[in-house]
Structure formats: structure tokens, C-alpha cells
PDB file of N, CA and C in Angstrom:
ATOM      1  N   MET A  49       0.852  -1.180   0.000  1.00  0.00           N
ATOM      2  CA  MET A  49       0.000   0.000   0.000  1.00  0.00           C
ATOM      3  C   MET A  49       0.893   1.238   0.000  1.00  0.00           C
ATOM      4  N   ALA A  50       0.478   2.241  -0.721  1.00  0.00           N
ATOM      5  CA  ALA A  50       1.229   3.490  -0.791  1.00  0.00           C
ATOM      6  C   ALA A  50       1.189   4.209   0.553  1.00  0.00           C
ATOM      7  N   ALA A  51       2.238   4.949   0.829  1.00  0.00           N
ATOM      8  CA  ALA A  51       2.290   5.728   2.067  1.00  0.00           C
ATOM      9  C   ALA A  51       1.211   6.801   2.043  1.00  0.00           C
ATOM     10  N   LYS A  52       0.699   7.109   3.204  1.00  0.00           N
ATOM     11  CA  LYS A  52      -0.343   8.141   3.291  1.00  0.00           C
ATOM     12  C   LYS A  52       0.290   9.505   3.509  1.00  0.00           C
ATOM     13  N   LYS A  53      -0.358  10.513   3.008  1.00  0.00           N
ATOM     14  CA  LYS A  53       0.092  11.898   3.134  1.00  0.00           C
ATOM     15  C   LYS A  53      -0.346  12.438   4.491  1.00  0.00           C
ATOM     16  N   ASN A  54       0.581  13.000   5.237  1.00  0.00           N
ATOM     17  CA  ASN A  54       0.273  13.632   6.519  1.00  0.00           C
ATOM     18  C   ASN A  54       0.135  15.134   6.329  1.00  0.00           C
ATOM     19  N   PHE A  55      -0.857  15.735   6.996  1.00  0.00           N
ATOM     20  CA  PHE A  55      -0.995  17.188   6.987  1.00  0.00           C
ATOM     21  C   PHE A  55      -1.842  17.605   8.181  1.00  0.00           C
ATOM     22  N   ALA A  56      -1.679  18.853   8.576  1.00  0.00           N
ATOM     23  CA  ALA A  56      -2.447  19.389   9.710  1.00  0.00           C
ATOM     24  C   ALA A  56      -3.833  19.799   9.227  1.00  0.00           C
ATOM     25  N   LEU A  57      -4.821  19.520  10.038  1.00  0.00           N
ATOM     26  CA  LEU A  57      -6.194  19.892   9.707  1.00  0.00           C
ATOM     27  C   LEU A  57      -6.775  20.615  10.914  1.00  0.00           C
ATOM     28  N   ARG A  58      -7.187  21.847  10.712  1.00  0.00           N
ATOM     29  CA  ARG A  58      -7.782  22.622  11.801  1.00  0.00           C
ATOM     30  C   ARG A  58      -9.291  22.573  11.658  1.00  0.00           C
ATOM     31  N   LEU A  59      -9.961  22.161  12.723  1.00  0.00           N
ATOM     32  CA  LEU A  59     -11.423  22.044  12.718  1.00  0.00           C
ATOM     33  C   LEU A  59     -12.013  22.826  13.877  1.00  0.00           C
ATOM     34  N   ASP A  60     -13.208  23.297  13.659  1.00  0.00           N
ATOM     35  CA  ASP A  60     -13.978  23.893  14.742  1.00  0.00           C
ATOM     36  C   ASP A  60     -14.187  22.815  15.811  1.00  0.00           C
ATOM     37  N   PRO A  61     -14.018  23.141  17.086  1.00  0.00           N
ATOM     38  CA  PRO A  61     -14.170  22.135  18.145  1.00  0.00           C
ATOM     39  C   PRO A  61     -15.530  21.426  18.132  1.00  0.00           C
ATOM     40  N   LYS A  62     -16.594  22.141  17.823  1.00  0.00           N
ATOM     41  CA  LYS A  62     -17.919  21.499  17.780  1.00  0.00           C
ATOM     42  C   LYS A  62     -18.015  20.507  16.623  1.00  0.00           C
ATOM     43  N   LEU A  63     -17.417  20.844  15.490  1.00  0.00           N
ATOM     44  CA  LEU A  63     -17.400  19.913  14.365  1.00  0.00           C
ATOM     45  C   LEU A  63     -16.601  18.669  14.741  1.00  0.00           C
ATOM     46  N   TYR A  64     -15.453  18.866  15.393  1.00  0.00           N
ATOM     47  CA  TYR A  64     -14.639  17.723  15.803  1.00  0.00           C
ATOM     48  C   TYR A  64     -15.418  16.816  16.756  1.00  0.00           C
ATOM     49  N   GLU A  65     -16.135  17.402  17.699  1.00  0.00           N
ATOM     50  CA  GLU A  65     -16.928  16.603  18.640  1.00  0.00           C
ATOM     51  C   GLU A  65     -17.994  15.798  17.911  1.00  0.00           C
ATOM     52  N   ALA A  66     -18.639  16.419  16.927  1.00  0.00           N
ATOM     53  CA  ALA A  66     -19.651  15.704  16.143  1.00  0.00           C
ATOM     54  C   ALA A  66     -19.004  14.558  15.361  1.00  0.00           C
ATOM     55  N   LEU A  67     -17.852  14.803  14.752  1.00  0.00           N
ATOM     56  CA  LEU A  67     -17.144  13.761  14.023  1.00  0.00           C
ATOM     57  C   LEU A  67     -16.690  12.640  14.962  1.00  0.00           C
ATOM     58  N   GLU A  68     -16.275  13.011  16.150  1.00  0.00           N
ATOM     59  CA  GLU A  68     -15.830  12.028  17.134  1.00  0.00           C
ATOM     60  C   GLU A  68     -16.972  11.082  17.525  1.00  0.00           C
ATOM     61  N   ARG A  69     -18.160  11.655  17.761  1.00  0.00           N
ATOM     62  CA  ARG A  69     -19.332  10.816  18.094  1.00  0.00           C
ATOM     63  C   ARG A  69     -19.715   9.934  16.915  1.00  0.00           C
ATOM     64  N   TRP A  70     -19.722  10.514  15.714  1.00  0.00           N
ATOM     65  CA  TRP A  70     -20.091   9.776  14.515  1.00  0.00           C
ATOM     66  C   TRP A  70     -19.110   8.626  14.265  1.00  0.00           C
ATOM     67  N   ALA A  71     -17.831   8.907  14.398  1.00  0.00           N
ATOM     68  CA  ALA A  71     -16.813   7.871  14.209  1.00  0.00           C
ATOM     69  C   ALA A  71     -16.992   6.747  15.228  1.00  0.00           C
ATOM     70  N   ALA A  72     -17.259   7.095  16.459  1.00  0.00           N
ATOM     71  CA  ALA A  72     -17.472   6.086  17.496  1.00  0.00           C
ATOM     72  C   ALA A  72     -18.688   5.220  17.171  1.00  0.00           C
ATOM     73  N   ASP A  73     -19.740   5.833  16.648  1.00  0.00           N
ATOM     74  CA  ASP A  73     -20.931   5.066  16.256  1.00  0.00           C
ATOM     75  C   ASP A  73     -20.607   4.026  15.189  1.00  0.00           C
ATOM     76  N   ASP A  74     -19.644   4.335  14.322  1.00  0.00           N
ATOM     77  CA  ASP A  74     -19.256   3.438  13.230  1.00  0.00           C
ATOM     78  C   ASP A  74     -17.999   2.637  13.554  1.00  0.00           C
ATOM     79  N   PHE A  75     -17.555   2.671  14.819  1.00  0.00           N
ATOM     80  CA  PHE A  75     -16.373   1.930  15.282  1.00  0.00           C
ATOM     81  C   PHE A  75     -15.129   2.283  14.467  1.00  0.00           C
ATOM     82  N   ARG A  76     -14.947   3.582  14.224  1.00  0.00           N
ATOM     83  CA  ARG A  76     -13.776   4.077  13.515  1.00  0.00           C
ATOM     84  C   ARG A  76     -13.059   5.114  14.373  1.00  0.00           C
ATOM     85  N   SER A  77     -11.797   5.366  14.038  1.00  0.00           N
ATOM     86  CA  SER A  77     -11.105   6.505  14.620  1.00  0.00           C
ATOM     87  C   SER A  77     -11.597   7.751  13.901  1.00  0.00           C
ATOM     88  N   VAL A  78     -11.390   8.905  14.508  1.00  0.00           N
ATOM     89  CA  VAL A  78     -11.795  10.155  13.858  1.00  0.00           C
ATOM     90  C   VAL A  78     -11.035  10.309  12.545  1.00  0.00           C
ATOM     91  N   ASN A  79      -9.755  10.005  12.543  1.00  0.00           N
ATOM     92  CA  ASN A  79      -8.946  10.126  11.331  1.00  0.00           C
ATOM     93  C   ASN A  79      -9.490   9.243  10.214  1.00  0.00           C
ATOM     94  N   SER A  80      -9.753   7.978  10.508  1.00  0.00           N
ATOM     95  CA  SER A  80     -10.244   7.094   9.454  1.00  0.00           C
ATOM     96  C   SER A  80     -11.654   7.482   9.018  1.00  0.00           C
ATOM     97  N   HIS A  81     -12.452   8.038   9.924  1.00  0.00           N
ATOM     98  CA  HIS A  81     -13.795   8.457   9.546  1.00  0.00           C
ATOM     99  C   HIS A  81     -13.750   9.680   8.631  1.00  0.00           C
ATOM    100  N   ILE A  82     -12.864  10.618   8.921  1.00  0.00           N
ATOM    101  CA  ILE A  82     -12.705  11.776   8.038  1.00  0.00           C
ATOM    102  C   ILE A  82     -12.257  11.306   6.660  1.00  0.00           C
ATOM    103  N   GLU A  83     -11.300  10.371   6.605  1.00  0.00           N
ATOM    104  CA  GLU A  83     -10.845   9.847   5.318  1.00  0.00           C
ATOM    105  C   GLU A  83     -11.995   9.152   4.588  1.00  0.00           C
ATOM    106  N   TYR A  84     -12.788   8.372   5.295  1.00  0.00           N
ATOM    107  CA  TYR A  84     -13.952   7.698   4.706  1.00  0.00           C
ATOM    108  C   TYR A  84     -14.928   8.724   4.122  1.00  0.00           C
ATOM    109  N   LEU A  85     -15.256   9.754   4.897  1.00  0.00           N
ATOM    110  CA  LEU A  85     -16.209  10.769   4.431  1.00  0.00           C
ATOM    111  C   LEU A  85     -15.674  11.509   3.205  1.00  0.00           C
ATOM    112  N   LEU A  86     -14.393  11.853   3.221  1.00  0.00           N
ATOM    113  CA  LEU A  86     -13.795  12.545   2.082  1.00  0.00           C
ATOM    114  C   LEU A  86     -13.774  11.652   0.843  1.00  0.00           C
ATOM    115  N   ARG A  87     -13.445  10.371   1.021  1.00  0.00           N
ATOM    116  CA  ARG A  87     -13.415   9.451  -0.105  1.00  0.00           C
ATOM    117  C   ARG A  87     -14.814   9.281  -0.710  1.00  0.00           C
ATOM    118  N   GLU A  88     -15.835   9.151   0.138  1.00  0.00           N
ATOM    119  CA  GLU A  88     -17.215   9.023  -0.340  1.00  0.00           C
ATOM    120  C   GLU A  88     -17.640  10.273  -1.105  1.00  0.00           C
ATOM    121  N   ALA A  89     -17.319  11.450  -0.574  1.00  0.00           N
ATOM    122  CA  ALA A  89     -17.687  12.706  -1.242  1.00  0.00           C
ATOM    123  C   ALA A  89     -16.959  12.841  -2.576  1.00  0.00           C
ATOM    124  N   ALA A  90     -15.684  12.487  -2.613  1.00  0.00           N
ATOM    125  CA  ALA A  90     -14.911  12.579  -3.856  1.00  0.00           C
ATOM    126  C   ALA A  90     -15.447  11.588  -4.892  1.00  0.00           C
ATOM    127  N   ALA A  91     -15.830  10.400  -4.465  1.00  0.00           N
ATOM    128  CA  ALA A  91     -16.385   9.404  -5.390  1.00  0.00           C
ATOM    129  C   ALA A  91     -17.719   9.892  -5.969  1.00  0.00           C
ATOM    130  N   ARG A  92     -18.587  10.436  -5.104  1.00  0.00           N
ATOM    131  CA  ARG A  92     -19.881  10.946  -5.584  1.00  0.00           C
ATOM    132  C   ARG A  92     -19.698  12.085  -6.575  1.00  0.00           C
ATOM    133  N   ALA A  93     -18.648  12.880  -6.371  1.00  0.00           N
ATOM    134  CA  ALA A  93     -18.386  14.019  -7.252  1.00  0.00           C
ATOM    135  C   ALA A  93     -17.613  13.608  -8.509  1.00  0.00           C
ATOM    136  N   GLY A  94     -17.246  12.333  -8.596  1.00  0.00           N
ATOM    137  CA  GLY A  94     -16.499  11.858  -9.754  1.00  0.00           C
ATOM    138  C   GLY A  94     -15.064  12.334  -9.782  1.00  0.00           C
ATOM    139  N   ARG A  95     -14.488  12.586  -8.621  1.00  0.00           N
ATOM    140  CA  ARG A  95     -13.131  13.142  -8.544  1.00  0.00           C
ATOM    141  C   ARG A  95     -12.039  12.109  -8.313  1.00  0.00           C
ATOM    142  N   LEU A  96     -12.388  10.826  -8.164  1.00  0.00           N
ATOM    143  CA  LEU A  96     -11.370   9.821  -7.878  1.00  0.00           C
ATOM    144  C   LEU A  96     -10.843   9.135  -9.128  1.00  0.00           C
ATOM    145  N   GLY A  97     -11.411   9.424 -10.278  1.00  0.00           N
ATOM    146  CA  GLY A  97     -10.971   8.782 -11.505  1.00  0.00           C
ATOM    147  C   GLY A  97     -11.517   7.374 -11.606  1.00  0.00           C
ATOM    148  N   PRO A  98     -10.959   6.565 -12.514  1.00  0.00           N
ATOM    149  CA  PRO A  98     -11.446   5.207 -12.692  1.00  0.00           C
ATOM    150  C   PRO A  98     -11.269   4.404 -11.402  1.00  0.00           C
ATOM    151  N   GLN A  99     -12.296   3.649 -11.063  1.00  0.00           N
ATOM    152  CA  GLN A  99     -12.280   2.876  -9.827  1.00  0.00           C
ATOM    153  C   GLN A  99     -11.897   1.429 -10.103  1.00  0.00           C
ATOM    154  N   ARG A 100     -11.232   0.825  -9.112  1.00  0.00           N
ATOM    155  CA  ARG A 100     -10.960  -0.608  -9.163  1.00  0.00           C
ATOM    156  C   ARG A 100     -12.271  -1.349  -8.949  1.00  0.00           C
ATOM    157  N   PRO A 101     -12.335  -2.616  -9.324  1.00  0.00           N
ATOM    158  CA  PRO A 101     -13.542  -3.389  -9.021  1.00  0.00           C
ATOM    159  C   PRO A 101     -13.802  -3.358  -7.529  1.00  0.00           C
ATOM    160  N   SER A 102     -15.034  -3.111  -7.170  1.00  0.00           N
ATOM    161  CA  SER A 102     -15.394  -2.937  -5.773  1.00  0.00           C
ATOM    162  C   SER A 102     -15.606  -4.262  -5.082  1.00  0.00           C
ATOM    163  N   SER A 103     -15.087  -4.362  -3.873  1.00  0.00           N
ATOM    164  CA  SER A 103     -15.394  -5.510  -3.019  1.00  0.00           C
ATOM    165  C   SER A 103     -16.126  -4.979  -1.798  1.00  0.00           C
ATOM    166  N   SER A 104     -17.010  -4.029  -2.059  1.00  0.00           N
ATOM    167  CA  SER A 104     -17.724  -3.342  -0.989  1.00  0.00           C
ATOM    168  C   SER A 104     -18.614  -4.291  -0.219  1.00  0.00           C
ATOM    169  N   ARG A 105     -18.576  -4.171   1.103  1.00  0.00           N
ATOM    170  CA  ARG A 105     -19.446  -5.013   1.919  1.00  0.00           C
ATOM    171  C   ARG A 105     -20.872  -4.488   1.923  1.00  0.00           C
ATOM    172  N   ASP A 106     -21.090  -3.296   1.355  1.00  0.00           N
ATOM    173  CA  ASP A 106     -22.439  -2.738   1.289  1.00  0.00           C
ATOM    174  C   ASP A 106     -23.253  -3.364   0.164  1.00  0.00           C
ATOM    175  N   GLU A 107     -22.556  -3.971  -0.819  1.00  0.00           N
ATOM    176  CA  GLU A 107     -23.259  -4.546  -1.950  1.00  0.00           C
ATOM    177  C   GLU A 107     -23.588  -6.001  -1.658  1.00  0.00           C
ATOM    178  N   PRO A 108     -24.829  -6.435  -1.945  1.00  0.00           N
ATOM    179  CA  PRO A 108     -25.175  -7.837  -1.726  1.00  0.00           C
ATOM    180  C   PRO A 108     -24.463  -8.715  -2.735  1.00  0.00           C
ATOM    181  N   PRO A 109     -24.231  -9.989  -2.407  1.00  0.00           N
ATOM    182  CA  PRO A 109     -23.591 -10.888  -3.361  1.00  0.00           C
ATOM    183  C   PRO A 109     -24.444 -11.033  -4.612  1.00  0.00           C
ATOM    184  N   SER A 110     -23.797 -11.275  -5.707  1.00  0.00           N
ATOM    185  CA  SER A 110     -24.496 -11.414  -6.977  1.00  0.00           C
ATOM    186  C   SER A 110     -25.379 -12.648  -6.964  1.00  0.00           C
ATOM    187  N   SER A 111     -26.622 -12.507  -7.388  1.00  0.00           N
ATOM    188  CA  SER A 111     -27.530 -13.644  -7.412  1.00  0.00           C
ATOM    189  C   SER A 111     -27.201 -14.581  -8.561  1.00  0.00           C
ATOM    190  N   SER A 112     -26.484 -14.112  -9.584  1.00  0.00           N
ATOM    191  CA  SER A 112     -26.151 -14.969 -10.713  1.00  0.00           C
ATOM    192  C   SER A 112     -25.150 -16.043 -10.322  1.00  0.00           C
ATOM    193  N   ALA A 113     -24.297 -15.777  -9.320  1.00  0.00           N
ATOM    194  CA  ALA A 113     -23.323 -16.767  -8.877  1.00  0.00           C
ATOM    195  C   ALA A 113     -24.031 -17.991  -8.319  1.00  0.00           C
ATOM    196  N   ALA A 114     -25.094 -17.792  -7.591  1.00  0.00           N
ATOM    197  CA  ALA A 114     -25.843 -18.904  -7.020  1.00  0.00           C
ATOM    198  C   ALA A 114     -26.567 -19.685  -8.106  1.00  0.00           C
ATOM    199  N   SER A 115     -27.069 -19.013  -9.123  1.00  0.00           N
ATOM    200  CA  SER A 115     -27.816 -19.685 -10.180  1.00  0.00           C
ATOM    201  C   SER A 115     -26.885 -20.445 -11.125  1.00  0.00           C
ATOM    202  N   ASP A 116     -25.578 -20.157 -11.121  1.00  0.00           N
ATOM    203  CA  ASP A 116     -24.629 -20.847 -11.977  1.00  0.00           C
ATOM    204  C   ASP A 116     -24.281 -22.233 -11.444  1.00  0.00           C
ATOM    205  N   ARG A 117     -24.553 -22.475 -10.172  1.00  0.00           N
ATOM    206  CA  ARG A 117     -24.224 -23.769  -9.573  1.00  0.00           C
ATOM    207  C   ARG A 117     -25.204 -24.829 -10.055  1.00  0.00           C
ATOM    208  N   THR A 118     -24.690 -26.027 -10.209  1.00  0.00           N
ATOM    209  CA  THR A 118     -25.550 -27.150 -10.574  1.00  0.00           C
ATOM    210  C   THR A 118     -25.438 -28.236  -9.522  1.00  0.00           C
ATOM    211  N   ASP A 119     -26.342 -29.216  -9.573  1.00  0.00           N
ATOM    212  CA  ASP A 119     -26.300 -30.331  -8.622  1.00  0.00           C
ATOM    213  C   ASP A 119     -25.051 -31.178  -8.796  1.00  0.00           C
ATOM    214  N   ASP A 120     -24.415 -31.117  -9.989  1.00  0.00           N
ATOM    215  CA  ASP A 120     -23.199 -31.882 -10.234  1.00  0.00           C
ATOM    216  C   ASP A 120     -22.046 -31.419  -9.346  1.00  0.00           C
ATOM    217  N   ASN A 121     -22.096 -30.130  -8.922  1.00  0.00           N
ATOM    218  CA  ASN A 121     -21.009 -29.578  -8.110  1.00  0.00           C
ATOM    219  C   ASN A 121     -21.186 -29.866  -6.629  1.00  0.00           C
ATOM    220  N   LEU A 122     -22.272 -30.487  -6.228  1.00  0.00           N
ATOM    221  CA  LEU A 122     -22.513 -30.730  -4.805  1.00  0.00           C
ATOM    222  C   LEU A 122     -21.842 -31.950  -4.308  1.00  0.00           C
TER     223      LEU A 122
END
């Protein structure tokens, strides 16, 4: 994995507190939650360029994979 870029980020204390609660709700650190939110916003805006095939846990498994199985494989 490529090294991550470090930089200082100044936030309003109330915004940080809100992010801290939100990150805790999602079992993330504040840093990883900010990165997640920025990545989601950049993807929605089409700013990340071509995407790799997704292995997102939010997407249900393909139903065609189950229909491709036959009784011969059991």
C-alpha cells in the first residue's frame, strides 16, 4: 500500500466533537472516519478517476453466482 500523506487539519471544536461521536458510532477513529467521508464525497463528485472493481461489503452478493451452480457440483 502506498504511504499516506500527513498534513495538519484545523477544525472547529464542535465539528470535531460531532465527528468524534459519529466515528465512534461506526467503530472508527476520527482520522479514518474523516478519510472515509472525504473518499465518499470525492467518489460521488467523480473526482477519484477510474475505480478498481469494488469488493464493498455494502453490496449484496451477486444472485447470478448462485444460479450458476448445478447439482453436479454438490
